[in-house]
């Protein structure tokens, strides 16, 4: 097991809707099923950081509100993973989030 740490950069874009981070996990720990993959849902507030345990295998994570989700696959490995996420202003696409390693 390793730690996934995701920091949501503070931004006025997408500051009002509730934003959730979905982290792929085992079925027994899951709260959501998306296309046969099991996820736990963690609320991530504007400017805050959340941490979750992930396996050493490739892991799918998604971030978004009720209208749009941005997927990202964390590659396999044994090192802890630190990511920064922020919304990209684009009303036509629903202000999608981007991920960066930090």
Short mmCIF file of C-alpha atoms in Angstrom, two decimals, residues 6-11 13-21 42-50 63 85 87 97:
data_model
loop_
_atom_site.label_atom_id
_atom_site.label_comp_id
_atom_site.label_asym_id
_atom_site.label_seq_id
_atom_site.Cartn_x
_atom_site.Cartn_y
_atom_site.Cartn_z
CA UNK A 6 -4.19 15.24 -3.71
CA UNK A 7 -4.14 18.99 -3.10
CA UNK A 8 -6.89 21.09 -4.65
CA UNK A 9 -5.46 24.47 -5.55
CA UNK A 10 -7.63 27.33 -4.35
CA UNK A 11 -9.50 28.89 -7.24
CA UNK A 13 -13.39 28.73 -10.76
CA UNK A 14 -15.61 25.87 -9.54
CA UNK A 15 -15.55 27.19 -5.98
CA UNK A 16 -19.30 26.80 -5.33
CA UNK A 17 -20.16 23.20 -6.31
CA UNK A 18 -19.14 20.30 -4.09
CA UNK A 19 -16.13 18.59 -5.65
CA UNK A 20 -15.38 14.93 -5.00
CA UNK A 21 -12.32 12.77 -5.53
CA UNK A 42 -13.89 11.78 -0.75
CA UNK A 43 -15.01 15.40 -0.64
CA UNK A 44 -12.16 17.79 -1.45
CA UNK A 45 -12.74 21.41 -0.49
CA UNK A 46 -11.25 24.43 -2.24
CA UNK A 47 -7.61 24.87 -1.18
CA UNK A 48 -7.53 21.66 0.91
CA UNK A 49 -5.60 18.39 0.74
CA UNK A 50 -6.90 14.82 1.07
CA UNK A 63 -12.32 14.36 -9.72
CA UNK A 85 -5.46 19.47 -9.09
CA UNK A 87 -10.00 23.59 -12.54
CA UNK A 97 -9.97 19.72 -13.59
#
